[in-house]
């Protein structure tokens, strides 16, 4: 298939490259021409073409049903791109937002675009900087017609079965076989980003639990304790042994172990932990639904506090964020 990708940052660029490896043709656009050149060099030869802007991109999409994937920061930048493309695309064309937009914005955009017959799909995309090789877990919302049409693109980006053990009982009626391949049609427009939003809220809580636990162990040699109760614990070794058969083993623990092996004191991190929106939106959704979420709320508030002074736990959070997403301290990107 042919697809246009707007925004070739840490994830957008890798998505473009991965698609070319699966035989898809990609029209590229990024506001920095050098970035397009770099992605084209890494992609399969002859499978990409650069464009000078959104209008030029649309003109270069020759398929009967044009598809454009936005991979831009949530907010005004994405809003402006959706508005401009709404005036360039035609009936039955498909516009995908693969960033981290607020799900209520998706609902509004989908309704507006559908007045012109343009289909809008929101894709919650998880995989960070590792997605090029590992694949991306995707949760998406939109009409069945449009989501079925882009299935070859989503299947190419998804991890597939891999070596993850299959879950017993998934042969029952009503189970979507795509879920075990790493991508899932969640429902109408907005549902994909809603599910991804809650995913990130849970991520906040898991990261916070790891960070606090390692902080407790790191502080076990405190002079505030009786001398016979002080332990000098090796954080890197503890993270490593937990990776091997422990019930808390996970990718976040893998990333923690990697960071601690490189620098057990984590002195290369300040611990100023940003929140990129989804954590706040999850808490807001829980308030609207009157659902108690104390763990996610506290994890969010801890990130606020980390920007006014931090400790070893916040450095652990920074290390994990950098590990899975390449997030630089002090930014949401």
mmCIF file of C-alpha atoms in Angstrom:
data_model
loop_
_atom_site.group_PDB
_atom_site.id
_atom_site.type_symbol
_atom_site.label_atom_id
_atom_site.label_comp_id
_atom_site.label_asym_id
_atom_site.label_seq_id
_atom_site.Cartn_x
_atom_site.Cartn_y
_atom_site.Cartn_z
ATOM 1 C CA UNK A 1 0.000 0.000 0.000
ATOM 2 C CA UNK A 2 0.952 3.644 -0.301
ATOM 3 C CA UNK A 3 0.838 5.948 2.724
ATOM 4 C CA UNK A 4 1.990 9.432 3.631
ATOM 5 C CA UNK A 5 3.675 9.979 7.000
ATOM 6 C CA UNK A 6 3.844 13.451 8.518
ATOM 7 C CA UNK A 7 6.376 13.921 11.317
ATOM 8 C CA UNK A 8 9.535 11.811 11.210
ATOM 9 C CA UNK A 9 10.746 12.049 14.785
ATOM 10 C CA UNK A 10 11.779 9.187 17.052
ATOM 11 C CA UNK A 11 8.683 7.122 16.276
ATOM 12 C CA UNK A 12 7.414 8.531 12.980
ATOM 13 C CA UNK A 13 10.706 7.928 11.221
ATOM 14 C CA UNK A 14 10.955 4.356 12.448
ATOM 15 C CA UNK A 15 7.351 3.675 11.438
ATOM 16 C CA UNK A 16 8.171 4.833 7.919
ATOM 17 C CA UNK A 17 11.265 2.624 7.759
ATOM 18 C CA UNK A 18 9.444 -0.440 9.121
ATOM 19 C CA UNK A 19 6.662 -0.037 6.566
ATOM 20 C CA UNK A 20 9.144 -0.012 3.685
ATOM 21 C CA UNK A 21 10.648 -3.240 5.036
ATOM 22 C CA UNK A 22 7.216 -4.803 4.605
ATOM 23 C CA UNK A 23 6.813 -3.655 1.025
ATOM 24 C CA UNK A 24 4.775 -0.471 1.526
ATOM 25 C CA UNK A 25 5.507 2.787 -0.295
ATOM 26 C CA UNK A 26 5.850 5.875 1.888
ATOM 27 C CA UNK A 27 5.566 9.555 1.024
ATOM 28 C CA UNK A 28 7.568 11.458 3.635
ATOM 29 C CA UNK A 29 7.090 14.902 5.119
ATOM 30 C CA UNK A 30 8.973 16.603 7.905
ATOM 31 C CA UNK A 31 9.565 20.310 8.348
ATOM 32 C CA UNK A 32 13.317 19.581 8.347
ATOM 33 C CA UNK A 33 14.412 18.330 4.889
ATOM 34 C CA UNK A 34 17.560 16.715 6.313
ATOM 35 C CA UNK A 35 15.376 14.444 8.433
ATOM 36 C CA UNK A 36 13.566 13.172 5.323
ATOM 37 C CA UNK A 37 16.904 12.474 3.684
ATOM 38 C CA UNK A 38 18.084 10.529 6.730
ATOM 39 C CA UNK A 39 14.934 8.391 6.854
ATOM 40 C CA UNK A 40 15.067 7.715 3.112
ATOM 41 C CA UNK A 41 18.647 6.491 3.481
ATOM 42 C CA UNK A 42 17.627 4.051 6.217
ATOM 43 C CA UNK A 43 14.489 2.851 4.431
ATOM 44 C CA UNK A 44 14.370 0.233 1.694
ATOM 45 C CA UNK A 45 15.742 1.765 -1.499
ATOM 46 C CA UNK A 46 13.108 3.089 -3.852
ATOM 47 C CA UNK A 47 10.242 2.798 -1.340
ATOM 48 C CA UNK A 48 10.129 6.433 -0.154
ATOM 49 C CA UNK A 49 9.665 9.815 -1.772
ATOM 50 C CA UNK A 50 9.985 13.195 -0.033
ATOM 51 C CA UNK A 51 7.383 15.964 -0.205
ATOM 52 C CA UNK A 52 7.660 19.692 0.418
ATOM 53 C CA UNK A 53 4.452 20.089 2.405
ATOM 54 C CA UNK A 54 1.000 18.664 3.042
ATOM 55 C CA UNK A 55 -0.420 19.798 -0.291
ATOM 56 C CA UNK A 56 2.531 18.295 -2.128
ATOM 57 C CA UNK A 57 2.171 15.064 -0.128
ATOM 58 C CA UNK A 58 -1.491 14.710 -1.078
ATOM 59 C CA UNK A 59 -0.606 15.231 -4.750
ATOM 60 C CA UNK A 60 1.992 12.454 -4.564
ATOM 61 C CA UNK A 61 -0.462 9.921 -3.134
ATOM 62 C CA UNK A 62 -1.754 8.119 -6.184
ATOM 63 C CA UNK A 63 -3.870 5.365 -4.628
ATOM 64 C CA UNK A 64 -7.609 5.541 -5.228
ATOM 65 C CA UNK A 65 -8.048 5.916 -1.477
ATOM 66 C CA UNK A 66 -5.363 8.173 -0.021
ATOM 67 C CA UNK A 67 -3.976 7.442 3.461
ATOM 68 C CA UNK A 68 -2.022 9.876 5.642
ATOM 69 C CA UNK A 69 -0.569 9.075 9.076
ATOM 70 C CA UNK A 70 0.208 11.977 11.418
ATOM 71 C CA UNK A 71 2.949 11.418 13.992
ATOM 72 C CA UNK A 72 3.040 14.852 15.584
ATOM 73 C CA UNK A 73 2.920 16.248 19.143
ATOM 74 C CA UNK A 74 -0.572 16.368 20.601
ATOM 75 C CA UNK A 75 -2.211 19.792 20.627
ATOM 76 C CA UNK A 76 -2.027 22.772 18.261
ATOM 77 C CA UNK A 77 0.467 21.188 15.830
ATOM 78 C CA UNK A 78 -1.740 18.151 15.220
ATOM 79 C CA UNK A 79 -4.890 20.268 15.196
ATOM 80 C CA UNK A 80 -3.481 22.522 12.468
ATOM 81 C CA UNK A 81 -2.415 19.534 10.355
ATOM 82 C CA UNK A 82 -5.837 17.891 10.655
ATOM 83 C CA UNK A 83 -7.547 21.129 9.662
ATOM 84 C CA UNK A 84 -5.296 21.656 6.632
ATOM 85 C CA UNK A 85 -5.600 18.071 5.447
ATOM 86 C CA UNK A 86 -9.354 18.245 5.887
ATOM 87 C CA UNK A 87 -9.325 20.751 3.062
ATOM 88 C CA UNK A 88 -7.026 18.688 0.852
ATOM 89 C CA UNK A 89 -8.366 15.153 1.149
ATOM 90 C CA UNK A 90 -11.520 13.838 -0.509
ATOM 91 C CA UNK A 91 -14.365 11.448 0.186
ATOM 92 C CA UNK A 92 -13.262 7.994 1.413
ATOM 93 C CA UNK A 93 -9.680 9.154 2.063
ATOM 94 C CA UNK A 94 -8.273 8.205 5.466
ATOM 95 C CA UNK A 95 -6.488 10.414 7.993
ATOM 96 C CA UNK A 96 -4.716 8.680 10.878
ATOM 97 C CA UNK A 97 -3.462 10.296 14.075
ATOM 98 C CA UNK A 98 -0.841 7.993 15.573
ATOM 99 C CA UNK A 99 0.338 10.449 18.239
ATOM 100 C CA UNK A 100 -1.009 10.909 21.750
ATOM 101 C CA UNK A 101 -3.998 13.169 21.137
ATOM 102 C CA UNK A 102 -6.764 13.612 23.708
ATOM 103 C CA UNK A 103 -9.574 11.206 22.839
ATOM 104 C CA UNK A 104 -12.278 13.881 22.999
ATOM 105 C CA UNK A 105 -10.409 15.797 20.277
ATOM 106 C CA UNK A 106 -10.524 12.619 18.167
ATOM 107 C CA UNK A 107 -14.298 12.356 18.539
ATOM 108 C CA UNK A 108 -14.722 15.969 17.441
ATOM 109 C CA UNK A 109 -12.293 15.676 14.509
ATOM 110 C CA UNK A 110 -13.861 12.451 13.263
ATOM 111 C CA UNK A 111 -17.330 14.003 13.229
ATOM 112 C CA UNK A 112 -16.098 17.101 11.399
ATOM 113 C CA UNK A 113 -14.186 15.156 8.753
ATOM 114 C CA UNK A 114 -17.010 12.677 8.207
ATOM 115 C CA UNK A 115 -19.162 15.574 7.008
ATOM 116 C CA UNK A 116 -16.844 15.530 3.971
ATOM 117 C CA UNK A 117 -16.743 11.737 3.828
ATOM 118 C CA UNK A 118 -13.150 11.635 5.150
ATOM 119 C CA UNK A 119 -12.444 8.833 7.621
ATOM 120 C CA UNK A 120 -10.451 9.603 10.776
ATOM 121 C CA UNK A 121 -8.651 6.868 12.716
ATOM 122 C CA UNK A 122 -6.931 7.387 16.063
ATOM 123 C CA UNK A 123 -4.092 4.966 16.758
ATOM 124 C CA UNK A 124 -2.629 4.744 20.232
ATOM 125 C CA UNK A 125 0.922 3.618 19.505
ATOM 126 C CA UNK A 126 3.199 2.014 22.093
ATOM 127 C CA UNK A 127 6.715 0.835 21.428
ATOM 128 C CA UNK A 128 8.898 3.898 21.715
ATOM 129 C CA UNK A 129 12.294 3.960 20.070
ATOM 130 C CA UNK A 130 12.371 0.137 20.044
ATOM 131 C CA UNK A 131 9.408 -0.242 17.705
ATOM 132 C CA UNK A 132 11.467 -0.411 14.521
ATOM 133 C CA UNK A 133 12.714 -3.882 15.427
ATOM 134 C CA UNK A 134 10.183 -5.042 18.047
ATOM 135 C CA UNK A 135 7.057 -3.698 16.377
ATOM 136 C CA UNK A 136 4.381 -1.440 17.828
ATOM 137 C CA UNK A 137 1.460 -2.330 20.059
ATOM 138 C CA UNK A 138 -1.480 -0.398 18.601
ATOM 139 C CA UNK A 139 -4.954 0.382 19.909
ATOM 140 C CA UNK A 140 -7.111 2.147 17.348
ATOM 141 C CA UNK A 141 -10.583 3.568 16.830
ATOM 142 C CA UNK A 142 -12.580 4.404 13.718
ATOM 143 C CA UNK A 143 -15.116 3.041 11.262
ATOM 144 C CA UNK A 144 -14.872 -0.643 10.378
ATOM 145 C CA UNK A 145 -14.605 0.227 6.700
ATOM 146 C CA UNK A 146 -11.564 2.447 7.168
ATOM 147 C CA UNK A 147 -9.812 0.319 9.783
ATOM 148 C CA UNK A 148 -10.243 -2.821 7.672
ATOM 149 C CA UNK A 149 -8.773 -0.945 4.702
ATOM 150 C CA UNK A 150 -5.548 -0.046 6.566
ATOM 151 C CA UNK A 151 -5.174 -3.495 8.144
ATOM 152 C CA UNK A 152 -2.114 -4.384 5.988
ATOM 153 C CA UNK A 153 -0.341 -1.289 7.336
ATOM 154 C CA UNK A 154 -1.215 -2.050 10.950
ATOM 155 C CA UNK A 155 -0.229 -5.710 10.553
ATOM 156 C CA UNK A 156 3.170 -4.643 9.198
ATOM 157 C CA UNK A 157 3.768 -2.356 12.164
ATOM 158 C CA UNK A 158 2.545 -4.787 14.833
ATOM 159 C CA UNK A 159 4.932 -7.173 16.622
ATOM 160 C CA UNK A 160 3.091 -10.346 15.581
ATOM 161 C CA UNK A 161 2.955 -13.479 17.728
ATOM 162 C CA UNK A 162 6.713 -13.537 18.311
ATOM 163 C CA UNK A 163 7.790 -15.700 21.231
ATOM 164 C CA UNK A 164 5.067 -14.535 23.639
ATOM 165 C CA UNK A 165 3.180 -17.604 24.941
ATOM 166 C CA UNK A 166 -0.400 -17.741 23.679
ATOM 167 C CA UNK A 167 -3.110 -17.151 26.270
ATOM 168 C CA UNK A 168 -5.240 -20.251 26.965
ATOM 169 C CA UNK A 169 -8.931 -19.787 26.176
ATOM 170 C CA UNK A 170 -8.584 -17.283 23.337
ATOM 171 C CA UNK A 171 -10.309 -19.669 20.925
ATOM 172 C CA UNK A 172 -13.702 -18.550 22.242
ATOM 173 C CA UNK A 173 -16.158 -16.636 20.027
ATOM 174 C CA UNK A 174 -15.861 -12.871 20.306
ATOM 175 C CA UNK A 175 -12.090 -12.799 20.769
ATOM 176 C CA UNK A 176 -10.335 -10.626 18.174
ATOM 177 C CA UNK A 177 -7.414 -12.628 16.699
ATOM 178 C CA UNK A 178 -5.545 -9.381 15.969
ATOM 179 C CA UNK A 179 -5.093 -8.731 19.695
ATOM 180 C CA UNK A 180 -2.506 -11.487 20.055
ATOM 181 C CA UNK A 181 -0.647 -10.042 17.064
ATOM 182 C CA UNK A 182 -0.298 -6.735 18.912
ATOM 183 C CA UNK A 183 -3.009 -4.544 17.407
ATOM 184 C CA UNK A 184 -6.682 -4.087 18.214
ATOM 185 C CA UNK A 185 -9.699 -2.206 16.852
ATOM 186 C CA UNK A 186 -11.154 -0.870 20.098
ATOM 187 C CA UNK A 187 -14.292 0.797 18.743
ATOM 188 C CA UNK A 188 -15.366 4.141 17.238
ATOM 189 C CA UNK A 189 -13.130 7.176 16.823
ATOM 190 C CA UNK A 190 -11.549 8.180 20.113
ATOM 191 C CA UNK A 191 -11.554 4.702 21.633
ATOM 192 C CA UNK A 192 -8.019 3.889 20.525
ATOM 193 C CA UNK A 193 -6.467 6.931 22.160
ATOM 194 C CA UNK A 194 -8.676 6.409 25.217
ATOM 195 C CA UNK A 195 -7.298 2.886 25.727
ATOM 196 C CA UNK A 196 -3.737 4.122 25.102
ATOM 197 C CA UNK A 197 -4.330 6.956 27.591
ATOM 198 C CA UNK A 198 -5.272 4.497 30.333
ATOM 199 C CA UNK A 199 -2.308 2.305 29.307
ATOM 200 C CA UNK A 200 -0.010 5.249 29.995
ATOM 201 C CA UNK A 201 -1.724 5.982 33.297
ATOM 202 C CA UNK A 202 -1.021 2.393 34.361
ATOM 203 C CA UNK A 203 2.541 2.834 33.129
ATOM 204 C CA UNK A 204 2.928 5.806 35.486
ATOM 205 C CA UNK A 205 1.877 3.644 38.418
ATOM 206 C CA UNK A 206 4.159 0.718 37.569
ATOM 207 C CA UNK A 207 7.137 3.008 37.054
ATOM 208 C CA UNK A 208 6.442 4.756 40.337
ATOM 209 C CA UNK A 209 6.313 1.451 42.218
ATOM 210 C CA UNK A 210 9.672 0.374 40.783
ATOM 211 C CA UNK A 211 11.190 3.783 41.513
ATOM 212 C CA UNK A 212 10.020 3.805 45.127
ATOM 213 C CA UNK A 213 11.135 0.225 45.716
ATOM 214 C CA UNK A 214 14.646 0.878 44.460
ATOM 215 C CA UNK A 215 14.780 4.055 46.541
ATOM 216 C CA UNK A 216 13.903 2.062 49.679
ATOM 217 C CA UNK A 217 16.673 -0.425 48.936
ATOM 218 C CA UNK A 218 19.180 2.298 48.044
ATOM 219 C CA UNK A 219 18.495 4.005 51.382
ATOM 220 C CA UNK A 220 19.006 0.868 53.471
ATOM 221 C CA UNK A 221 22.543 2.024 54.305
ATOM 222 C CA UNK A 222 21.240 5.244 55.883
ATOM 223 C CA UNK A 223 23.007 6.476 59.000
ATOM 224 C CA UNK A 224 19.543 7.022 60.479
ATOM 225 C CA UNK A 225 19.295 3.249 60.925
ATOM 226 C CA UNK A 226 20.962 1.164 63.639
ATOM 227 C CA UNK A 227 24.327 0.020 62.347
ATOM 228 C CA UNK A 228 23.436 -3.686 62.434
ATOM 229 C CA UNK A 229 20.386 -2.998 60.209
ATOM 230 C CA UNK A 230 22.250 -1.231 57.423
ATOM 231 C CA UNK A 231 22.759 -3.025 54.115
ATOM 232 C CA UNK A 232 24.886 -1.890 51.189
ATOM 233 C CA UNK A 233 22.740 -3.305 48.402
ATOM 234 C CA UNK A 234 23.783 -3.541 44.764
ATOM 235 C CA UNK A 235 20.952 -2.032 42.723
ATOM 236 C CA UNK A 236 22.212 -3.328 39.381
ATOM 237 C CA UNK A 237 22.451 -6.906 40.627
ATOM 238 C CA UNK A 238 19.016 -6.768 42.260
ATOM 239 C CA UNK A 239 17.414 -5.500 39.055
ATOM 240 C CA UNK A 240 19.154 -8.281 37.144
ATOM 241 C CA UNK A 241 18.103 -11.109 39.451
ATOM 242 C CA UNK A 242 14.499 -9.870 39.411
ATOM 243 C CA UNK A 243 14.543 -10.162 35.601
ATOM 244 C CA UNK A 244 15.120 -13.909 35.944
ATOM 245 C CA UNK A 245 11.848 -15.588 36.882
ATOM 246 C CA UNK A 246 10.505 -12.934 39.268
ATOM 247 C CA UNK A 247 6.794 -12.078 39.218
ATOM 248 C CA UNK A 248 7.735 -8.399 38.701
ATOM 249 C CA UNK A 249 9.828 -9.106 35.600
ATOM 250 C CA UNK A 250 8.861 -6.771 32.746
ATOM 251 C CA UNK A 251 10.236 -4.580 29.997
ATOM 252 C CA UNK A 252 10.357 -1.635 32.414
ATOM 253 C CA UNK A 253 12.484 -3.745 34.745
ATOM 254 C CA UNK A 254 14.709 -4.692 31.790
ATOM 255 C CA UNK A 255 15.247 -0.999 31.058
ATOM 256 C CA UNK A 256 15.919 -0.298 34.730
ATOM 257 C CA UNK A 257 18.516 -3.053 34.844
ATOM 258 C CA UNK A 258 20.219 -1.617 31.778
ATOM 259 C CA UNK A 259 20.358 1.889 33.291
ATOM 260 C CA UNK A 260 21.668 0.606 36.635
ATOM 261 C CA UNK A 261 24.322 -1.554 35.002
ATOM 262 C CA UNK A 262 25.595 1.540 33.192
ATOM 263 C CA UNK A 263 25.553 3.765 36.289
ATOM 264 C CA UNK A 264 24.194 2.419 39.623
ATOM 265 C CA UNK A 265 24.027 5.896 41.159
ATOM 266 C CA UNK A 266 22.075 7.249 38.161
ATOM 267 C CA UNK A 267 24.113 10.435 38.470
ATOM 268 C CA UNK A 268 23.626 11.008 34.732
ATOM 269 C CA UNK A 269 19.966 11.843 35.482
ATOM 270 C CA UNK A 270 18.571 14.824 37.373
ATOM 271 C CA UNK A 271 15.213 13.239 38.053
ATOM 272 C CA UNK A 272 13.074 16.048 36.623
ATOM 273 C CA UNK A 273 10.227 13.864 35.357
ATOM 274 C CA UNK A 274 7.820 15.252 32.760
ATOM 275 C CA UNK A 275 4.262 14.085 32.204
ATOM 276 C CA UNK A 276 3.180 13.956 28.588
ATOM 277 C CA UNK A 277 -0.579 14.392 29.025
ATOM 278 C CA UNK A 278 -1.970 10.882 29.171
ATOM 279 C CA UNK A 279 -1.431 10.526 32.915
ATOM 280 C CA UNK A 280 -3.381 13.708 33.596
ATOM 281 C CA UNK A 281 -6.128 12.733 31.147
ATOM 282 C CA UNK A 282 -6.492 9.310 32.762
ATOM 283 C CA UNK A 283 -6.996 10.873 36.180
ATOM 284 C CA UNK A 284 -9.468 13.373 34.689
ATOM 285 C CA UNK A 285 -11.412 10.525 33.040
ATOM 286 C CA UNK A 286 -11.498 8.648 36.352
ATOM 287 C CA UNK A 287 -12.914 11.746 38.068
ATOM 288 C CA UNK A 288 -15.620 12.038 35.378
ATOM 289 C CA UNK A 289 -16.499 8.369 35.906
ATOM 290 C CA UNK A 290 -16.219 8.557 39.725
ATOM 291 C CA UNK A 291 -13.660 5.750 39.633
ATOM 292 C CA UNK A 292 -10.953 5.838 42.355
ATOM 293 C CA UNK A 293 -7.396 5.688 40.960
ATOM 294 C CA UNK A 294 -5.141 6.529 43.928
ATOM 295 C CA UNK A 295 -2.013 4.864 42.527
ATOM 296 C CA UNK A 296 -2.094 6.664 39.183
ATOM 297 C CA UNK A 297 -3.020 9.962 40.844
ATOM 298 C CA UNK A 298 -0.119 9.774 43.276
ATOM 299 C CA UNK A 299 2.264 8.784 40.470
ATOM 300 C CA UNK A 300 1.183 11.857 38.508
ATOM 301 C CA UNK A 301 1.579 14.168 41.503
ATOM 302 C CA UNK A 302 5.040 12.746 42.183
ATOM 303 C CA UNK A 303 6.087 13.830 38.695
ATOM 304 C CA UNK A 304 4.885 17.351 39.498
ATOM 305 C CA UNK A 305 6.913 17.361 42.712
ATOM 306 C CA UNK A 306 10.045 16.020 41.009
ATOM 307 C CA UNK A 307 10.465 19.311 39.160
ATOM 308 C CA UNK A 308 10.999 21.206 42.411
ATOM 309 C CA UNK A 309 13.582 18.846 43.921
ATOM 310 C CA UNK A 310 14.178 15.159 43.405
ATOM 311 C CA UNK A 311 15.719 11.976 44.754
ATOM 312 C CA UNK A 312 16.919 8.549 43.653
ATOM 313 C CA UNK A 313 13.375 7.418 42.884
ATOM 314 C CA UNK A 314 12.869 10.258 40.406
ATOM 315 C CA UNK A 315 16.200 9.437 38.754
ATOM 316 C CA UNK A 316 14.882 5.887 38.288
ATOM 317 C CA UNK A 317 11.780 7.312 36.595
ATOM 318 C CA UNK A 318 13.930 9.421 34.290
ATOM 319 C CA UNK A 319 16.060 6.403 33.430
ATOM 320 C CA UNK A 320 13.003 4.322 32.504
ATOM 321 C CA UNK A 321 11.461 7.111 30.396
ATOM 322 C CA UNK A 322 14.701 7.533 28.496
ATOM 323 C CA UNK A 323 15.020 3.778 28.098
ATOM 324 C CA UNK A 324 11.684 3.129 26.399
ATOM 325 C CA UNK A 325 11.050 6.395 24.634
ATOM 326 C CA UNK A 326 14.286 8.358 24.439
ATOM 327 C CA UNK A 327 12.586 11.067 26.529
ATOM 328 C CA UNK A 328 14.966 13.840 27.538
ATOM 329 C CA UNK A 329 14.547 15.272 31.028
ATOM 330 C CA UNK A 330 12.593 18.500 31.157
ATOM 331 C CA UNK A 331 10.634 17.793 27.966
ATOM 332 C CA UNK A 332 7.494 15.864 27.060
ATOM 333 C CA UNK A 333 9.122 14.483 23.898
#
